[in-house]
PDB file of N, CA and C in Angstrom:
ATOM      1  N   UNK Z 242       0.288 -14.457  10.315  1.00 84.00           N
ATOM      2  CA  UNK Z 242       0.083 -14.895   8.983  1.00 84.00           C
ATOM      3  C   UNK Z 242      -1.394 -14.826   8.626  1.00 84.00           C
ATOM      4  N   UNK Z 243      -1.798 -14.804   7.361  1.00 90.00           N
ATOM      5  CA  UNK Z 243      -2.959 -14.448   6.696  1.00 90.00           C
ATOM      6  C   UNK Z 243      -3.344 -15.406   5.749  1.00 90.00           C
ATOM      7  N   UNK Z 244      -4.639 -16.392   5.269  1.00 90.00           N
ATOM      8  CA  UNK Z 244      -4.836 -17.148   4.447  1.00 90.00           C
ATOM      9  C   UNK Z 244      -5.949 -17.095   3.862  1.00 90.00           C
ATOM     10  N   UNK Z 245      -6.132 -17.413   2.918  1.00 90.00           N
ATOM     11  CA  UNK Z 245      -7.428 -17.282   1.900  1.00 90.00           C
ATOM     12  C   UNK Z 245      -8.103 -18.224   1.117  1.00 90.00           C
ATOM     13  N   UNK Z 246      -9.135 -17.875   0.509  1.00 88.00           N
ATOM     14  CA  UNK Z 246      -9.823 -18.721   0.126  1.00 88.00           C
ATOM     15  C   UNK Z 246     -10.372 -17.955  -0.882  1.00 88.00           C
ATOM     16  N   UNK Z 247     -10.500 -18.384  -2.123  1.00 88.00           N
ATOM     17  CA  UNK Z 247     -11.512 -18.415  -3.362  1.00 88.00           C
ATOM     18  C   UNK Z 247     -12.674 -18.927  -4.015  1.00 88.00           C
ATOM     19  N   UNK Z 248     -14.181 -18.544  -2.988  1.00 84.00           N
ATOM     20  CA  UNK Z 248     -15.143 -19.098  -3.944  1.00 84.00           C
ATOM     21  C   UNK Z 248     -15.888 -18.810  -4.777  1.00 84.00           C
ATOM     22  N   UNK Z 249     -16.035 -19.363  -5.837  1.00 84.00           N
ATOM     23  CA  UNK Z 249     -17.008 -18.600  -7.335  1.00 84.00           C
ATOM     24  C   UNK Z 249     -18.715 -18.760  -6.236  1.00 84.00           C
ATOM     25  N   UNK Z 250     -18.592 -17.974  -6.100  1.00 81.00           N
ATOM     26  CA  UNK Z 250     -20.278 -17.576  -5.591  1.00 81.00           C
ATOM     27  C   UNK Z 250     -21.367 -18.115  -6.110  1.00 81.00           C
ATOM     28  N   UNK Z 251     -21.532 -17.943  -7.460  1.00 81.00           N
ATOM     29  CA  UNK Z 251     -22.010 -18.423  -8.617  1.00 81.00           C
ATOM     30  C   UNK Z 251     -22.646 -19.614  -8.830  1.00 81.00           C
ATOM     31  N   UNK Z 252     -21.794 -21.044  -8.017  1.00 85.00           N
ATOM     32  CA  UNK Z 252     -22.015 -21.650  -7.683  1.00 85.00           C
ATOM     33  C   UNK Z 252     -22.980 -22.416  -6.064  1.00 85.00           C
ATOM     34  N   UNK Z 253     -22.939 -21.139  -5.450  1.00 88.00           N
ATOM     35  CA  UNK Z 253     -23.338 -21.207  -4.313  1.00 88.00           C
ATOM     36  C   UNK Z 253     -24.999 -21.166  -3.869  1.00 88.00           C
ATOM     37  N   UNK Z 254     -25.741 -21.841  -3.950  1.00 91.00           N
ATOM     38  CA  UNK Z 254     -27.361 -21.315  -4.278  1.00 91.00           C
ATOM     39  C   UNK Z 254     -27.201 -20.688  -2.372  1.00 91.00           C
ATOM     40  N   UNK Z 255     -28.394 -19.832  -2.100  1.00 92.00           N
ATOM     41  CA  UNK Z 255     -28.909 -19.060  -0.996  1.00 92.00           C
ATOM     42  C   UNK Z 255     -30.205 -20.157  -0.796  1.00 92.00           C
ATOM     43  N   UNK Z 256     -30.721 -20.742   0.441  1.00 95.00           N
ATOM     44  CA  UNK Z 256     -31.851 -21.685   0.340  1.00 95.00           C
ATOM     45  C   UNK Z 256     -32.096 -20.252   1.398  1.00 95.00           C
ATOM     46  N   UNK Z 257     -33.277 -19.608   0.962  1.00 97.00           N
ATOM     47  CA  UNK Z 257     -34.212 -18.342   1.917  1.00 97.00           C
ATOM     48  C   UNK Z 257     -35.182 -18.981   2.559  1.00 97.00           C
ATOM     49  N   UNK Z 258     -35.758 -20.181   2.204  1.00 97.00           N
ATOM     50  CA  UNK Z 258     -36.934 -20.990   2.472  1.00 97.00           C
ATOM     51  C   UNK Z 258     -36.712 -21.533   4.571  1.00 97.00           C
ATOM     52  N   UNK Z 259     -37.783 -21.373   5.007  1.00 97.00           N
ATOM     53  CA  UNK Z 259     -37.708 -21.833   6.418  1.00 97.00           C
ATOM     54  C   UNK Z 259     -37.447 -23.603   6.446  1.00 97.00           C
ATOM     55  N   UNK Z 260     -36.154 -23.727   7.372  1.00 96.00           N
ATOM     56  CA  UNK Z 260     -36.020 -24.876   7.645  1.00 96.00           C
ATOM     57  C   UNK Z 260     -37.094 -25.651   8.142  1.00 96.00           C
ATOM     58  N   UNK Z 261     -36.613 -27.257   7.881  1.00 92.00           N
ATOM     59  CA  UNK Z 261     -38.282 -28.039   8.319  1.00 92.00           C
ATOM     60  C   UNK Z 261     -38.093 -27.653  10.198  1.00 92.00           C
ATOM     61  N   UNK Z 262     -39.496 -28.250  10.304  1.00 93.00           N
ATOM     62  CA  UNK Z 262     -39.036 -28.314  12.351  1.00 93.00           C
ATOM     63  C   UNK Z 262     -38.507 -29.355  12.784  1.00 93.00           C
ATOM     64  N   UNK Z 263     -37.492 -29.152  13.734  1.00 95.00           N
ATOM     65  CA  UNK Z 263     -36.495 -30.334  14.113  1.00 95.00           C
ATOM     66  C   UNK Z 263     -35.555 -30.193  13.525  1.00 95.00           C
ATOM     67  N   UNK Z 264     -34.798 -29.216  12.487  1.00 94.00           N
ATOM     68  CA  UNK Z 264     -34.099 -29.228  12.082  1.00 94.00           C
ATOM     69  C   UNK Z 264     -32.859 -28.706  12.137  1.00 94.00           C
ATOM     70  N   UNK Z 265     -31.718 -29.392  12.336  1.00 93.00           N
ATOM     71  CA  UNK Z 265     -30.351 -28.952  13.007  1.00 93.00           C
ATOM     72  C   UNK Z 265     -29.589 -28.037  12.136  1.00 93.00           C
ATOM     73  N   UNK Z 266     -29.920 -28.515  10.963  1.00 92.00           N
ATOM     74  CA  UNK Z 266     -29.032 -27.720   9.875  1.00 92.00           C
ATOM     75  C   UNK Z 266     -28.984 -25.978  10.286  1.00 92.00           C
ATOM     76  N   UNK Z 267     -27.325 -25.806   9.943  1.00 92.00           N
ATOM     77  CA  UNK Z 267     -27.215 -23.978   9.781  1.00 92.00           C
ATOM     78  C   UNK Z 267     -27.464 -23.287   8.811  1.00 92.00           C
ATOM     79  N   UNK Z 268     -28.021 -22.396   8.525  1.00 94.00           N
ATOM     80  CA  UNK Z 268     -28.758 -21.871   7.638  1.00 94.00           C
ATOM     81  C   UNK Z 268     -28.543 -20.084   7.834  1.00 94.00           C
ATOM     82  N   UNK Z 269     -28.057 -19.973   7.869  1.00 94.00           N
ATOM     83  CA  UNK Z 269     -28.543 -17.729   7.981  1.00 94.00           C
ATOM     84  C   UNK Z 269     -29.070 -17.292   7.345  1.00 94.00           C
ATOM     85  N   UNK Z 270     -29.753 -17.794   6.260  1.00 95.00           N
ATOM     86  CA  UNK Z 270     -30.647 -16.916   5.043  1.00 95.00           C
ATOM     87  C   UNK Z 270     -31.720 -18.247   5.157  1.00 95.00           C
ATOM     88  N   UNK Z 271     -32.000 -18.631   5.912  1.00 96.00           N
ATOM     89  CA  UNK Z 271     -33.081 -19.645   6.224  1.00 96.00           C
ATOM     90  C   UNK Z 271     -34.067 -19.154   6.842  1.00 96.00           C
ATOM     91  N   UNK Z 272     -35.506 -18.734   6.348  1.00 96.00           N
ATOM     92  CA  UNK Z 272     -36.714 -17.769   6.345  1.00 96.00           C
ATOM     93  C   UNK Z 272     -36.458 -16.130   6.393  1.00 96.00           C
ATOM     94  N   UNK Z 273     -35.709 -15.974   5.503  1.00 97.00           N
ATOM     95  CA  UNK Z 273     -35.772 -14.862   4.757  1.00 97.00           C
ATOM     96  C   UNK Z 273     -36.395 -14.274   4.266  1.00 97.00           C
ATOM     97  N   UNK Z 274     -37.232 -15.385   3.218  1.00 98.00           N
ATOM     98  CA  UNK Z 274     -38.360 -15.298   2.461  1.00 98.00           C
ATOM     99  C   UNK Z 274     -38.978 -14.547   1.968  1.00 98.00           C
ATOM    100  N   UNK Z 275     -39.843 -13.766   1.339  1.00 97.00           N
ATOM    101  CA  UNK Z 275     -40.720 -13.022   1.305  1.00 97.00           C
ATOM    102  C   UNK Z 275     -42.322 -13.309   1.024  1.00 97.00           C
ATOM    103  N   UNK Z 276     -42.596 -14.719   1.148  1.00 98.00           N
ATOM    104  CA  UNK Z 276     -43.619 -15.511   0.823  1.00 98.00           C
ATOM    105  C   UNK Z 276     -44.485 -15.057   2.319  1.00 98.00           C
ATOM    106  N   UNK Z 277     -45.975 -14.678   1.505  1.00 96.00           N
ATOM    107  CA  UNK Z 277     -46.798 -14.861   2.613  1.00 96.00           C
ATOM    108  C   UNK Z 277     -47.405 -15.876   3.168  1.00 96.00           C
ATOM    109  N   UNK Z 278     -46.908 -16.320   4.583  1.00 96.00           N
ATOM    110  CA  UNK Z 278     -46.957 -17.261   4.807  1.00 96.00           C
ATOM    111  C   UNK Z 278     -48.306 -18.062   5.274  1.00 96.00           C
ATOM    112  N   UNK Z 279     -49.313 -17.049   5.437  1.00 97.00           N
ATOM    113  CA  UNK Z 279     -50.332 -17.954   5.343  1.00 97.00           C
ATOM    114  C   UNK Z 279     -51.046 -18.297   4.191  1.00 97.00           C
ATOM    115  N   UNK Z 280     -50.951 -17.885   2.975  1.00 97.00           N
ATOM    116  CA  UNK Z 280     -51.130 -18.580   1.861  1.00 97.00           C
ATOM    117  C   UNK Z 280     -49.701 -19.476   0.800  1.00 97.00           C
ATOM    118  N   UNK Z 281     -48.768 -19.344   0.947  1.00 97.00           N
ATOM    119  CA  UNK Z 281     -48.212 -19.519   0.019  1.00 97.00           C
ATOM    120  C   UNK Z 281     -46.681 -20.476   0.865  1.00 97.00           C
ATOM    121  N   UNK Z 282     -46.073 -21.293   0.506  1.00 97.00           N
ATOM    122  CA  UNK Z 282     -45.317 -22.112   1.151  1.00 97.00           C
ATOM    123  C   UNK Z 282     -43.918 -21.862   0.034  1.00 97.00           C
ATOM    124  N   UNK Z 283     -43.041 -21.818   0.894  1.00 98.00           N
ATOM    125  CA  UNK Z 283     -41.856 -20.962   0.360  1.00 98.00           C
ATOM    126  C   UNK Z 283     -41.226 -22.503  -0.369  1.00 98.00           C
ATOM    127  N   UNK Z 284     -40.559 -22.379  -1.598  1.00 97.00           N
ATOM    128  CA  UNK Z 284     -39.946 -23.654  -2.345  1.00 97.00           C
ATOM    129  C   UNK Z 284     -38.578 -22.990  -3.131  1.00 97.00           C
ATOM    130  N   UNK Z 285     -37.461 -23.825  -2.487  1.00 96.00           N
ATOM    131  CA  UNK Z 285     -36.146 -23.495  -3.208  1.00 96.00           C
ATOM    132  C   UNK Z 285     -35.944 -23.427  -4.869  1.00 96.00           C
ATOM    133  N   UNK Z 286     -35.264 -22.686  -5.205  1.00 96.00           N
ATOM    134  CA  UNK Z 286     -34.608 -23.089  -6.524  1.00 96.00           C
ATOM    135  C   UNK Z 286     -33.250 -23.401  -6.316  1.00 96.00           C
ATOM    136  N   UNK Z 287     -32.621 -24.547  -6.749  1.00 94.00           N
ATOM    137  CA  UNK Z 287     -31.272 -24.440  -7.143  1.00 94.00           C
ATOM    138  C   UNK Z 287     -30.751 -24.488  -8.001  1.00 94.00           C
ATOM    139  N   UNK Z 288     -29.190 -23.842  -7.915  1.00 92.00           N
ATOM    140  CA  UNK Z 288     -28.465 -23.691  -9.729  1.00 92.00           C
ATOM    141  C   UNK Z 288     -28.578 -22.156 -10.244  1.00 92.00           C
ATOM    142  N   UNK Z 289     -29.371 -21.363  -9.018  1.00 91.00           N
ATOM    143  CA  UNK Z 289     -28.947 -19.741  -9.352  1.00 91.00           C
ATOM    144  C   UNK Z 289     -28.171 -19.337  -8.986  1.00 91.00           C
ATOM    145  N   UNK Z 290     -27.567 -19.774  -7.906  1.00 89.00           N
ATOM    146  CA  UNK Z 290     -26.514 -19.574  -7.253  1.00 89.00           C
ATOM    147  C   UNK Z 290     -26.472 -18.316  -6.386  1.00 89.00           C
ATOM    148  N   UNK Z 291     -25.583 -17.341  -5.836  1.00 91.00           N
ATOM    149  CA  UNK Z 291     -25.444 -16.960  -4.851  1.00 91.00           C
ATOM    150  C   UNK Z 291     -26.745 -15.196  -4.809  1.00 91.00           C
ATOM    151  N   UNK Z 292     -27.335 -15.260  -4.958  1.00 92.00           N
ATOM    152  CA  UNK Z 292     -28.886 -14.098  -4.999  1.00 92.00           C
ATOM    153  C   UNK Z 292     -29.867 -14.340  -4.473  1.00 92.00           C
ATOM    154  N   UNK Z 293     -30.350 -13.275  -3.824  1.00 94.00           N
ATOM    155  CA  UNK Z 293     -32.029 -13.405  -3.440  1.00 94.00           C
ATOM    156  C   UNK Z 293     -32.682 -13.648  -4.353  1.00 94.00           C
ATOM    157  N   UNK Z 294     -33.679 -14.300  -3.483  1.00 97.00           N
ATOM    158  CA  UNK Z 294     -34.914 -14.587  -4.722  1.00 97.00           C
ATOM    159  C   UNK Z 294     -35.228 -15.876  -5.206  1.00 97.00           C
ATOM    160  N   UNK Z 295     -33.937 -17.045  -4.546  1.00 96.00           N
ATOM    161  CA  UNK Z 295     -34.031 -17.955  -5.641  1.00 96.00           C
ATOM    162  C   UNK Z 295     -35.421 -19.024  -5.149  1.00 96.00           C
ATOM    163  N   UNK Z 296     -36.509 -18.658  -5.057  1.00 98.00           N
ATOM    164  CA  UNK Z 296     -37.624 -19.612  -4.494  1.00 98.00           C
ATOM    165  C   UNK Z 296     -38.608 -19.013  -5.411  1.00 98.00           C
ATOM    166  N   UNK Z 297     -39.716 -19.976  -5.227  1.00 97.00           N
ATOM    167  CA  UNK Z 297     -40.975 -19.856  -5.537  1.00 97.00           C
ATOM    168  C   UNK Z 297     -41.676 -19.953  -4.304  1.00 97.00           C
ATOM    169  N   UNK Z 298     -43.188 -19.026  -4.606  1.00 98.00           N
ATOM    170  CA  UNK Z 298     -44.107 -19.094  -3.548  1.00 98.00           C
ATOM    171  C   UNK Z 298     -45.041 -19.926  -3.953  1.00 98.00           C
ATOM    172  N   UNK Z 299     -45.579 -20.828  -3.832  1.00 96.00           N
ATOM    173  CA  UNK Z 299     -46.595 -21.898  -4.308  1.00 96.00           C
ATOM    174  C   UNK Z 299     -47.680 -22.054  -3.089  1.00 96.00           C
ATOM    175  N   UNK Z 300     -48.783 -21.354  -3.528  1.00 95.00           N
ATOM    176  CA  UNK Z 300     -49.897 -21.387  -2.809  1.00 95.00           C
ATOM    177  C   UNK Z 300     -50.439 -22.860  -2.434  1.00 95.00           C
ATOM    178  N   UNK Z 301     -50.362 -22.503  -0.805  1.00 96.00           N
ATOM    179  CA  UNK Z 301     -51.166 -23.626  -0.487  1.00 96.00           C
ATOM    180  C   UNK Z 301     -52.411 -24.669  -0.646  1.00 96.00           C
ATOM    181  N   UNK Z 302     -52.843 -25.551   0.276  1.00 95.00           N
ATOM    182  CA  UNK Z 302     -54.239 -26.272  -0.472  1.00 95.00           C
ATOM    183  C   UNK Z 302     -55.481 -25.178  -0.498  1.00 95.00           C
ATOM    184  N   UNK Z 303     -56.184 -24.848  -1.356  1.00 94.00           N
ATOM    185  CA  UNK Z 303     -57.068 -24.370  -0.148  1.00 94.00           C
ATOM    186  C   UNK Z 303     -57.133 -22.685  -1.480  1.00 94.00           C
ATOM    187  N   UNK Z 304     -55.930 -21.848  -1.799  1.00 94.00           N
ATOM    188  CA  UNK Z 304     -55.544 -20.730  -2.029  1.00 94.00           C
ATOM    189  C   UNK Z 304     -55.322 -21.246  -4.239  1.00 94.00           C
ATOM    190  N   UNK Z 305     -55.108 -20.235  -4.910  1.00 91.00           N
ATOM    191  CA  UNK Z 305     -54.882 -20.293  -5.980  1.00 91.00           C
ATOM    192  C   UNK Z 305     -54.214 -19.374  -6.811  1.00 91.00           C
ATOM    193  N   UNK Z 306     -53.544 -19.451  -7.542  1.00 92.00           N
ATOM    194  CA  UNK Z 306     -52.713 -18.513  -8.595  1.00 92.00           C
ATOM    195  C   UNK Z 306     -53.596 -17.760  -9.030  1.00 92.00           C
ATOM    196  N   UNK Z 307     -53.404 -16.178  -9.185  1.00 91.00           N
ATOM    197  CA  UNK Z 307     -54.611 -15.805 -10.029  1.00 91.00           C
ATOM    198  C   UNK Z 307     -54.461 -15.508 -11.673  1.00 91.00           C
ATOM    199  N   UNK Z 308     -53.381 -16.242 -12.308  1.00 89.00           N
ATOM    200  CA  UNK Z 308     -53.146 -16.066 -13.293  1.00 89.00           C
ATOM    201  C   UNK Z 308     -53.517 -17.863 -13.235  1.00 89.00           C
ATOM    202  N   UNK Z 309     -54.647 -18.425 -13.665  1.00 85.00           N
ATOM    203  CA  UNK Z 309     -54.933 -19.722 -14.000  1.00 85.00           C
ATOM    204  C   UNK Z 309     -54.561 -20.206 -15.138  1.00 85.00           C
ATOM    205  N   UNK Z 310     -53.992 -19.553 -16.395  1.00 87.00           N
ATOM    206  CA  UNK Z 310     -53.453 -19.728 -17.677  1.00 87.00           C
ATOM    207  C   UNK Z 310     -51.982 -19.742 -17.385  1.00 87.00           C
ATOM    208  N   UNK Z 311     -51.252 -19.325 -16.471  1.00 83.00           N
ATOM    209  CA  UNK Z 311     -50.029 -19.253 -16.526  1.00 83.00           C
ATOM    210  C   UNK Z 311     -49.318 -20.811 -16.384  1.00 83.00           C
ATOM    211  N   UNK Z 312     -47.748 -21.001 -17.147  1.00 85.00           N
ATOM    212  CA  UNK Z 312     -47.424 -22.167 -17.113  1.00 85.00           C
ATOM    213  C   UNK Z 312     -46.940 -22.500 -16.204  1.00 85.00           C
ATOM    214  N   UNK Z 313     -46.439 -21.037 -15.438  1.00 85.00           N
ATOM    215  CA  UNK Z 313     -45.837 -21.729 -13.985  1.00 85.00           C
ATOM    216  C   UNK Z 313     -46.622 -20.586 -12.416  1.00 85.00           C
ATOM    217  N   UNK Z 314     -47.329 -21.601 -11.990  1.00 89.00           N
ATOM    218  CA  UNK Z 314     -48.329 -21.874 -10.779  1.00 89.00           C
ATOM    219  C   UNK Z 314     -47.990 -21.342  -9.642  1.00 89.00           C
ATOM    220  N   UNK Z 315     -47.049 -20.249  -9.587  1.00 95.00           N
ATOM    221  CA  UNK Z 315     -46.253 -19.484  -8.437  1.00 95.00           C
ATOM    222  C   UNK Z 315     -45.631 -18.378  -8.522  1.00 95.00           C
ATOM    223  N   UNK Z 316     -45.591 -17.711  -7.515  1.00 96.00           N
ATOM    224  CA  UNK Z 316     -44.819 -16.469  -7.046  1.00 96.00           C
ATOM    225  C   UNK Z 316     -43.636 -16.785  -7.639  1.00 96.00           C
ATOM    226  N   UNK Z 317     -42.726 -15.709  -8.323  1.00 96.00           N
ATOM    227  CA  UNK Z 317     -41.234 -16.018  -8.571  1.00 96.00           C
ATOM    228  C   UNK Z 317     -40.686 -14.727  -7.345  1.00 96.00           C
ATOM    229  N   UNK Z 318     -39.887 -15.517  -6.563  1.00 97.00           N
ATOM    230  CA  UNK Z 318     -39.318 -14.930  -5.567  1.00 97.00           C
ATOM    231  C   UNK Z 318     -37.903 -13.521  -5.857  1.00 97.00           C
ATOM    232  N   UNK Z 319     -37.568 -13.832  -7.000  1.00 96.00           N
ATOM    233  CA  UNK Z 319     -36.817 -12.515  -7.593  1.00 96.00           C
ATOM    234  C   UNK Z 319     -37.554 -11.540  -7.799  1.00 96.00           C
ATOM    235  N   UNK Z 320     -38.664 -11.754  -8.553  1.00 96.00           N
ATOM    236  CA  UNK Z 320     -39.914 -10.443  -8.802  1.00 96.00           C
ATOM    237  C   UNK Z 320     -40.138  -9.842  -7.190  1.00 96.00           C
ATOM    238  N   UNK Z 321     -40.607 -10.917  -6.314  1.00 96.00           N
ATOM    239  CA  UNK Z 321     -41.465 -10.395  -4.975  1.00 96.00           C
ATOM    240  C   UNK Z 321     -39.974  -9.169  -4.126  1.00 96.00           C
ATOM    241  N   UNK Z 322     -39.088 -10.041  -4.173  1.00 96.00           N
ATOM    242  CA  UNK Z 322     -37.585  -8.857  -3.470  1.00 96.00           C
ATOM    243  C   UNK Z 322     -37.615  -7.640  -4.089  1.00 96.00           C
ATOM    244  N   UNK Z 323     -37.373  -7.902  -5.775  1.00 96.00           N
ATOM    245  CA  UNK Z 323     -37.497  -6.488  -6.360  1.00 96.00           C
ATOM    246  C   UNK Z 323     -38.587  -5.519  -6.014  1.00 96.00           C
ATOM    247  N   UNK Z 324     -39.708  -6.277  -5.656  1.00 95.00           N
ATOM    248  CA  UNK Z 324     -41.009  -5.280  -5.114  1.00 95.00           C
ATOM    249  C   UNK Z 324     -41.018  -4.835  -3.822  1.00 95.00           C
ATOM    250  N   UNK Z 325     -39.955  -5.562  -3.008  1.00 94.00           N
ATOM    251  CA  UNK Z 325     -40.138  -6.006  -1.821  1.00 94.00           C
ATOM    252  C   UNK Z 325     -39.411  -4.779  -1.247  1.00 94.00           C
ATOM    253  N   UNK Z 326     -38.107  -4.256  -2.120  1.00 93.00           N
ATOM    254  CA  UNK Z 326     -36.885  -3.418  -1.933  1.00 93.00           C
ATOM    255  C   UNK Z 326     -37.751  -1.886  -2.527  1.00 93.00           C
ATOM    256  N   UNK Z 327     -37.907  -1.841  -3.714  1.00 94.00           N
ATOM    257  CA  UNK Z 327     -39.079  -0.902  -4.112  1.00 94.00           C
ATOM    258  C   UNK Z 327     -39.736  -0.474  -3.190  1.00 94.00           C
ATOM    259  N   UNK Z 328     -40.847  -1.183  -1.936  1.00 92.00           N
ATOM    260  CA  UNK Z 328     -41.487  -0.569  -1.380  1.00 92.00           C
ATOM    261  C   UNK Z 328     -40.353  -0.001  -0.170  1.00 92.00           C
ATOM    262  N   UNK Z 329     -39.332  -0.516   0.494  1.00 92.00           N
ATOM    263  CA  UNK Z 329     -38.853  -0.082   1.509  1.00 92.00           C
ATOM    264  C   UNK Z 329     -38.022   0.969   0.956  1.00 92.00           C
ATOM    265  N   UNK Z 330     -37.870   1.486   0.180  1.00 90.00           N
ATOM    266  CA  UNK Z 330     -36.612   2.741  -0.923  1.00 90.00           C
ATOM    267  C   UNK Z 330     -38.155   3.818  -0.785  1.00 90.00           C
ATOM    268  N   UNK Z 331     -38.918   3.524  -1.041  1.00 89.00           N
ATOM    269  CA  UNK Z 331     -40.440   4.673  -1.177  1.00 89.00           C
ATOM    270  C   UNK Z 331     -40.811   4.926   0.316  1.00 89.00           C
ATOM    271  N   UNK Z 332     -40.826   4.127   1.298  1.00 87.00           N
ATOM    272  CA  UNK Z 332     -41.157   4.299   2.926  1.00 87.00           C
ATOM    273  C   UNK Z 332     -39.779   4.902   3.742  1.00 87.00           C
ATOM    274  N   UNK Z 333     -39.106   4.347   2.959  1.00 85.00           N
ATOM    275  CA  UNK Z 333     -37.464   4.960   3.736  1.00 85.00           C
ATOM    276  C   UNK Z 333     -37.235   6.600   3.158  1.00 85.00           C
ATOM    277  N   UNK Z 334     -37.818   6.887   2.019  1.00 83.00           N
ATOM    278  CA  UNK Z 334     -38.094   8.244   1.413  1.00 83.00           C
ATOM    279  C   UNK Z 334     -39.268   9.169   2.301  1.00 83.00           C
ATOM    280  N   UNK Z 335     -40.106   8.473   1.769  1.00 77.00           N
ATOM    281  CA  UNK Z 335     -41.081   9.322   3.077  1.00 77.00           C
ATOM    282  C   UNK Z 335     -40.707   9.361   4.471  1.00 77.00           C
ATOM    283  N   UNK Z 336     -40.594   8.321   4.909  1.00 77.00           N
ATOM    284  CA  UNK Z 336     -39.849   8.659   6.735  1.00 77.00           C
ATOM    285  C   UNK Z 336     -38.720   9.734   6.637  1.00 77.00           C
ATOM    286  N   UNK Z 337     -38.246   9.890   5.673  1.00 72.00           N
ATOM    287  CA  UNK Z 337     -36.986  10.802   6.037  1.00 72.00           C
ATOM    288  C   UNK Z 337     -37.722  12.437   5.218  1.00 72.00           C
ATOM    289  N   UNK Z 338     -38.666  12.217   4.740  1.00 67.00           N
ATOM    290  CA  UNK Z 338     -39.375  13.757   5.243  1.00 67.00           C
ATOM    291  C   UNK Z 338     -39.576  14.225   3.112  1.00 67.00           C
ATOM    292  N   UNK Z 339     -39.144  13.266   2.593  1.00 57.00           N
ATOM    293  CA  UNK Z 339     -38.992  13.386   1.032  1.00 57.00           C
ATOM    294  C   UNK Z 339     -40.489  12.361   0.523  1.00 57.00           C
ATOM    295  N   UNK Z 340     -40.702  12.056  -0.775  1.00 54.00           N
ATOM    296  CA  UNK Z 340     -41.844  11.361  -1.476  1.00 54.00           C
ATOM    297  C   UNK Z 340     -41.229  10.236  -2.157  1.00 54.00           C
ATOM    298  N   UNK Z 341     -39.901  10.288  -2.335  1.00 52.00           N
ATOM    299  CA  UNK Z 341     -39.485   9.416  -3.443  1.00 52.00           C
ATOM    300  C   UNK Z 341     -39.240   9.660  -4.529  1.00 52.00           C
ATOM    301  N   UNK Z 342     -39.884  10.628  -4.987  1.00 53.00           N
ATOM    302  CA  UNK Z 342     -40.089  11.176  -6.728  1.00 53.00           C
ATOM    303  C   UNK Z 342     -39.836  12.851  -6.434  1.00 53.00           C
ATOM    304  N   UNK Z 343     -39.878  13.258  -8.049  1.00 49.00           N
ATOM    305  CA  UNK Z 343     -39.387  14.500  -8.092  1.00 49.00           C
ATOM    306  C   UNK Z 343     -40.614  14.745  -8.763  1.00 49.00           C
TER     307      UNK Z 343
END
């Protein structure tokens, strides 16, 4: 016999952010991240539900946004994947003997 299950995804946020230390919780998309980690400290979003990306990078003490006018003070972690996938589609082109472009 065979049984199933239906979940709206949608509802499901992805936490990419590294668990604290000591921490038991299961996680598989737990430091995923794409935050560089010696400046910038990875911070969840929830309520996007099931996609990469859903964090902010928020620079540490010490480090600063370089957009100082901007209203929000961090990396948006959807932008950094999209760049993130971009560069590996252009290196996965060249390794295989092509440029990427026509």
């Amino acid at each position: 016999g065979t049984s199933g299950i239906d979940i709206d995804l949608r509802r499901v946020d992805i936490d990419q952010c590294p668990l604290p230390p000591g921490s038991t919780q299961l996680n598989i998309f737990a430091a995923s991240d794409k935050c560089k980690k010696r400046t910038t400290e990875c911070a969840p979003i929830a309520g996007l539900g099931f996609r990469r990306g859903s964090y902010l990078c928020v620079c540490k003490p010490g480090f600063y946004f370089p957009d100082t006018r901007g209203s929000q003070r961090a990396f948006n972690g959807s932008h950094i994947e999209e760049e993130y996938e971009k560069l590996i589609m252009v290196s996965t082109a060249g390794a295989a003997g092509g440029t990427g472009t026509r």
